[in-house]
CSV table of C-alpha atoms in Angstrom, one decimal:
chain,number,residue,atom,x,y,z
Y,167,ALA,CA,97.9,69.9,67.8
Y,168,GLN,CA,98.6,73.3,69.5
Y,169,LYS,CA,102.1,74.8,69.4
Y,170,ILE,CA,103.3,77.7,71.5
Y,171,THR,CA,106.5,79.6,70.6
Y,172,GLN,CA,108.5,81.8,73.0
Y,173,THR,CA,111.8,82.7,71.5
Y,174,GLN,CA,113.1,85.7,73.4
Y,175,PRO,CA,116.4,85.3,75.2
Y,176,GLY,CA,116.7,86.1,78.9
Y,177,MET,CA,115.8,89.7,79.7
Y,178,PHE,CA,117.1,92.2,82.2
Y,179,VAL,CA,114.6,94.9,83.1
Y,180,GLN,CA,115.0,98.0,85.2
Y,181,GLU,CA,112.8,98.2,88.2
Y,182,LYS,CA,109.7,100.3,87.6
Y,183,GLU,CA,109.9,99.9,83.8
Y,184,ALA,CA,107.5,97.9,81.7
Y,185,VAL,CA,108.4,94.6,79.9
Y,186,THR,CA,106.8,92.8,77.1
Y,187,LEU,CA,107.1,89.0,76.7
Y,188,ASP,CA,106.3,87.6,73.3
Y,189,CYS,CA,104.2,84.5,72.6
Y,190,THR,CA,102.9,83.2,69.3
Y,191,TYR,CA,100.7,80.2,68.9
Y,192,ASP,CA,99.4,77.9,66.2
Y,193,THR,CA,96.1,76.0,66.1
Y,194,SER,CA,93.5,75.4,63.5
Y,195,ASP,CA,90.8,75.3,66.2
Y,196,PRO,CA,88.8,78.6,66.5
Y,197,SER,CA,87.9,78.0,70.2
Y,198,TYR,CA,90.8,78.2,72.6
Y,199,GLY,CA,92.1,79.9,75.7
Y,200,LEU,CA,95.5,81.5,76.3
Y,201,PHE,CA,97.3,81.6,79.6
Y,202,TRP,CA,100.4,83.1,81.2
Y,203,TYR,CA,102.0,81.6,84.2
Y,204,LYS,CA,104.9,82.8,86.3
Y,205,GLN,CA,107.5,80.3,87.8
Y,206,PRO,CA,109.8,81.8,90.4
Y,207,SER,CA,112.9,79.9,91.5
Y,208,SER,CA,110.9,78.0,94.0
Y,209,GLY,CA,109.3,76.1,91.1
Y,210,GLU,CA,105.6,76.6,91.7
Y,211,MET,CA,103.5,77.7,88.7
Y,212,ILE,CA,101.4,80.8,89.4
Y,213,PHE,CA,98.5,81.7,87.1
Y,214,LEU,CA,98.7,85.4,85.9
Y,215,ILE,CA,96.1,86.0,83.2
Y,216,TYR,CA,93.7,84.4,80.7
Y,217,GLN,CA,92.4,85.4,77.3
Y,218,GLY,CA,89.7,83.5,75.5
Y,219,SER,CA,89.7,83.4,71.7
Y,220,TYR,CA,86.3,85.0,71.5
Y,221,ASP,CA,87.0,87.8,74.0
Y,222,GLN,CA,86.7,91.2,72.3
Y,223,GLN,CA,88.9,93.0,74.7
Y,224,ASN,CA,92.4,92.4,75.9
Y,225,ALA,CA,92.6,90.9,79.3
Y,226,THR,CA,94.1,92.8,82.2
Y,227,GLU,CA,94.9,91.8,85.8
Y,228,GLY,CA,96.5,94.4,87.9
Y,229,ARG,CA,100.0,95.1,86.5
Y,230,TYR,CA,99.5,92.3,83.9
Y,231,SER,CA,97.9,92.9,80.5
Y,232,LEU,CA,97.7,90.7,77.5
Y,233,ASN,CA,98.1,92.1,74.0
Y,234,PHE,CA,96.0,89.7,72.0
Y,235,GLN,CA,96.3,89.9,68.2
Y,236,LYS,CA,94.2,87.1,66.9
Y,237,ALA,CA,95.0,87.5,63.2
Y,238,ARG,CA,98.7,87.4,64.0
Y,239,LYS,CA,98.2,84.6,66.5
Y,240,SER,CA,100.1,86.4,69.2
Y,241,ALA,CA,99.4,86.8,72.9
Y,242,ASN,CA,102.1,89.0,74.4
Y,243,LEU,CA,102.2,89.6,78.1
Y,244,VAL,CA,103.0,93.1,79.3
Y,245,ILE,CA,104.1,93.7,82.9
Y,246,SER,CA,104.0,97.3,83.9
Y,247,ALA,CA,106.0,98.9,86.7
Y,248,SER,CA,108.3,95.9,87.2
Y,249,GLN,CA,109.2,94.9,90.7
Y,250,LEU,CA,112.1,92.9,92.0
Y,251,GLY,CA,109.6,90.1,92.8
Y,252,ASP,CA,108.8,89.8,89.1
Y,253,SER,CA,112.1,88.0,88.5
Y,254,ALA,CA,111.1,84.6,87.3
Y,255,MET,CA,110.4,82.4,84.3
Y,256,TYR,CA,107.2,83.2,82.4
Y,257,PHE,CA,105.3,80.6,80.4
Y,258,CYS,CA,102.7,81.1,77.8
Y,259,ALA,CA,100.2,78.2,77.4
Y,260,MET,CA,97.1,77.3,75.5
Y,261,SER,CA,94.2,74.9,75.7
Y,262,LEU,CA,91.2,74.2,73.5
Y,263,TYR,CA,87.5,74.4,74.4
Y,264,GLY,CA,86.3,71.0,75.6
Y,265,ASN,CA,89.9,69.9,76.5
Y,266,ASN,CA,91.8,71.5,79.3
Y,267,ARG,CA,95.2,70.0,78.4
Y,268,LEU,CA,97.6,72.9,78.5
Y,269,ALA,CA,100.4,73.1,75.9
Y,270,PHE,CA,103.3,75.2,77.1
Y,271,GLY,CA,106.0,77.3,75.5
Y,272,LYS,CA,109.6,77.0,76.6
Y,273,GLY,CA,109.4,80.2,78.7
Y,274,ASN,CA,111.0,83.6,79.0
Y,275,GLN,CA,113.5,84.4,81.8
Y,276,VAL,CA,113.1,87.8,83.3
Y,277,VAL,CA,115.5,89.4,85.8
Y,278,VAL,CA,114.5,92.7,87.3
Y,279,ILE,CA,117.4,94.9,88.5
Y,280,PRO,CA,117.2,97.7,90.9
Z,177,ASP,CA,93.2,76.2,102.5
Z,178,GLY,CA,92.2,74.8,99.2
Z,179,GLY,CA,95.0,73.7,96.9
Z,180,ILE,CA,97.2,70.9,95.5
Z,181,THR,CA,99.7,69.1,97.6
Z,182,GLN,CA,102.6,67.2,96.1
Z,183,SER,CA,104.9,65.0,98.1
Z,184,PRO,CA,107.7,64.6,98.7
Z,185,LYS,CA,109.4,67.8,97.6
Z,186,TYR,CA,112.7,66.0,96.9
Z,187,LEU,CA,113.1,62.4,96.0
Z,188,PHE,CA,116.2,60.3,95.4
Z,189,ARG,CA,116.1,56.8,94.0
Z,190,LYS,CA,118.5,54.3,92.6
Z,191,GLU,CA,118.4,53.4,89.0
Z,192,GLY,CA,116.0,50.6,88.2
Z,193,GLN,CA,113.6,51.3,91.0
Z,194,ASN,CA,110.0,52.3,90.6
Z,195,VAL,CA,108.9,55.4,92.5
Z,196,THR,CA,105.5,56.9,93.2
Z,197,LEU,CA,104.9,60.6,93.4
Z,198,SER,CA,101.8,61.8,95.4
Z,199,CYS,CA,99.3,64.4,94.3
Z,200,GLU,CA,96.2,65.4,96.3
Z,201,GLN,CA,93.8,68.2,95.6
Z,202,ASN,CA,90.9,69.6,97.7
Z,203,LEU,CA,89.6,72.0,95.0
Z,204,ASN,CA,86.8,69.6,93.9
Z,205,HIS,CA,88.3,69.7,90.4
Z,206,ASP,CA,87.4,67.0,87.9
Z,207,ALA,CA,90.6,67.2,85.9
Z,208,MET,CA,94.1,66.4,87.0
Z,209,TYR,CA,97.4,66.4,85.2
Z,210,TRP,CA,101.0,65.4,85.5
Z,211,TYR,CA,103.7,67.5,83.8
Z,212,ARG,CA,107.5,67.0,83.5
Z,213,GLN,CA,109.9,69.9,83.4
Z,214,ASP,CA,113.6,69.6,82.4
Z,215,PRO,CA,116.1,72.4,83.0
Z,216,GLY,CA,115.5,75.4,80.8
Z,217,GLN,CA,112.4,73.8,79.2
Z,218,GLY,CA,108.7,74.2,79.3
Z,219,LEU,CA,106.3,71.7,80.7
Z,220,ARG,CA,105.4,68.5,78.9
Z,221,LEU,CA,102.3,66.5,79.6
Z,222,ILE,CA,102.7,63.0,80.9
Z,223,TYR,CA,99.2,61.9,81.7
Z,224,TYR,CA,95.9,63.5,82.4
Z,225,SER,CA,92.5,62.5,83.9
Z,226,GLN,CA,89.2,64.2,83.2
Z,227,ILE,CA,87.2,62.0,85.6
Z,228,VAL,CA,87.6,59.3,88.2
Z,229,ASN,CA,88.6,55.9,86.9
Z,230,ASP,CA,89.7,57.3,83.6
Z,231,PHE,CA,92.9,58.8,82.3
Z,232,GLN,CA,94.7,59.4,79.0
Z,233,LYS,CA,98.3,59.4,77.9
Z,234,GLY,CA,99.9,62.8,77.2
Z,235,ASP,CA,102.9,63.5,75.0
Z,236,ILE,CA,105.5,61.6,77.0
Z,237,ALA,CA,103.7,58.8,78.7
Z,238,GLU,CA,106.3,56.0,78.1
Z,239,GLY,CA,107.8,54.8,81.3
Z,240,TYR,CA,105.1,56.3,83.5
Z,241,SER,CA,101.8,55.0,85.0
Z,242,VAL,CA,99.0,56.6,86.9
Z,243,SER,CA,95.7,55.8,88.6
Z,244,ARG,CA,92.6,57.8,89.5
Z,245,GLU,CA,90.6,55.9,92.0
Z,246,LYS,CA,89.5,59.0,93.9
Z,247,LYS,CA,88.6,62.5,92.7
Z,248,GLU,CA,91.2,64.0,95.1
Z,249,SER,CA,94.2,61.9,94.2
Z,250,PHE,CA,96.2,61.3,91.1
Z,251,PRO,CA,99.5,59.5,91.9
Z,252,LEU,CA,102.2,59.1,89.3
Z,253,THR,CA,104.6,56.1,89.2
Z,254,VAL,CA,107.9,56.5,87.5
Z,255,THR,CA,108.9,53.0,86.4
Z,256,SER,CA,112.3,51.5,85.6
Z,257,ALA,CA,111.3,51.7,81.9
Z,258,GLN,CA,111.6,55.5,82.0
Z,259,LYS,CA,115.1,56.0,80.5
Z,260,ASN,CA,115.8,59.4,81.9
Z,261,PRO,CA,113.6,60.0,85.0
Z,262,THR,CA,115.6,62.8,86.7
Z,263,ALA,CA,113.4,65.9,86.3
Z,264,PHE,CA,111.0,68.3,88.1
Z,265,TYR,CA,107.4,66.9,88.2
Z,266,LEU,CA,104.4,69.1,88.5
Z,267,CYS,CA,100.8,68.1,89.2
Z,268,ALA,CA,97.9,70.3,88.4
Z,269,SER,CA,94.1,70.3,88.5
Z,270,SER,CA,91.4,72.3,86.8
Z,271,LYS,CA,87.6,72.3,86.3
Z,272,GLY,CA,86.1,69.9,83.9
Z,273,ALA,CA,86.5,70.3,80.2
Z,274,ASP,CA,82.8,70.7,79.4
Z,275,ARG,CA,83.2,74.5,79.3
Z,276,ALA,CA,85.5,77.3,78.2
Z,277,PRO,CA,89.1,76.7,79.2
Z,278,SER,CA,89.9,77.4,82.9
Z,279,GLU,CA,93.2,78.0,84.6
Z,280,ALA,CA,95.1,75.0,86.1
Z,281,PHE,CA,96.3,75.1,89.7
Z,282,PHE,CA,99.6,73.6,90.3
Z,283,GLY,CA,101.3,71.9,93.2
Z,284,GLN,CA,104.8,72.8,94.5
Z,285,GLY,CA,106.4,70.1,92.5
Z,286,THR,CA,108.6,67.1,93.2
Z,287,ARG,CA,112.2,67.1,92.2
Z,288,LEU,CA,113.2,63.5,91.4
Z,289,THR,CA,116.9,62.6,91.1
Z,290,VAL,CA,117.9,59.1,90.0
Z,291,VAL,CA,121.4,58.0,91.0
């Protein structure tokens, strides 16, 4: 079974600075996908970025980038130039090829301060 | 607009009553999911369905039931057997599992409070 670990305590980030959110995962399956979602206080889950286990390059989507270190089984999210609207919970998740069940970590709370 | 609609947004029920949460999608996705979220926690999978008329238990299925009679709809019933039903419930859908993983799209959630 997949396991996702997010252990950082809540973080305060200065506006316009970058923030890195840690995520480690555990699976014996070589074929998987890693996802990051944002959950603002309204509760909806917003997809941010995806990294496949066979992708050679780190994924990027606008201000979001994923630092994928396969050997270390880590998939850290980097948010550059933080904005006040980035204040939210951030969840790392994983699913396996052939099975789209997402396994989630417990999340990281980020508060961006002006 | 394409998306997932959950209703109602807030739901209050007395202890011992069954309650059904609605989830509808118009994304033409094959797979649908129900997750439960407790305060300060991640999402835990209750049930999922990869195709119409078929569904599987997730990690915390006890006290819940689902049906998938139509591709667009995946209602969740919280039964009186669920010992601690107060939580935030999220429905999601994604493309079929016969390919590389794809992102799940989520509804706005239903906050269920049992009194």
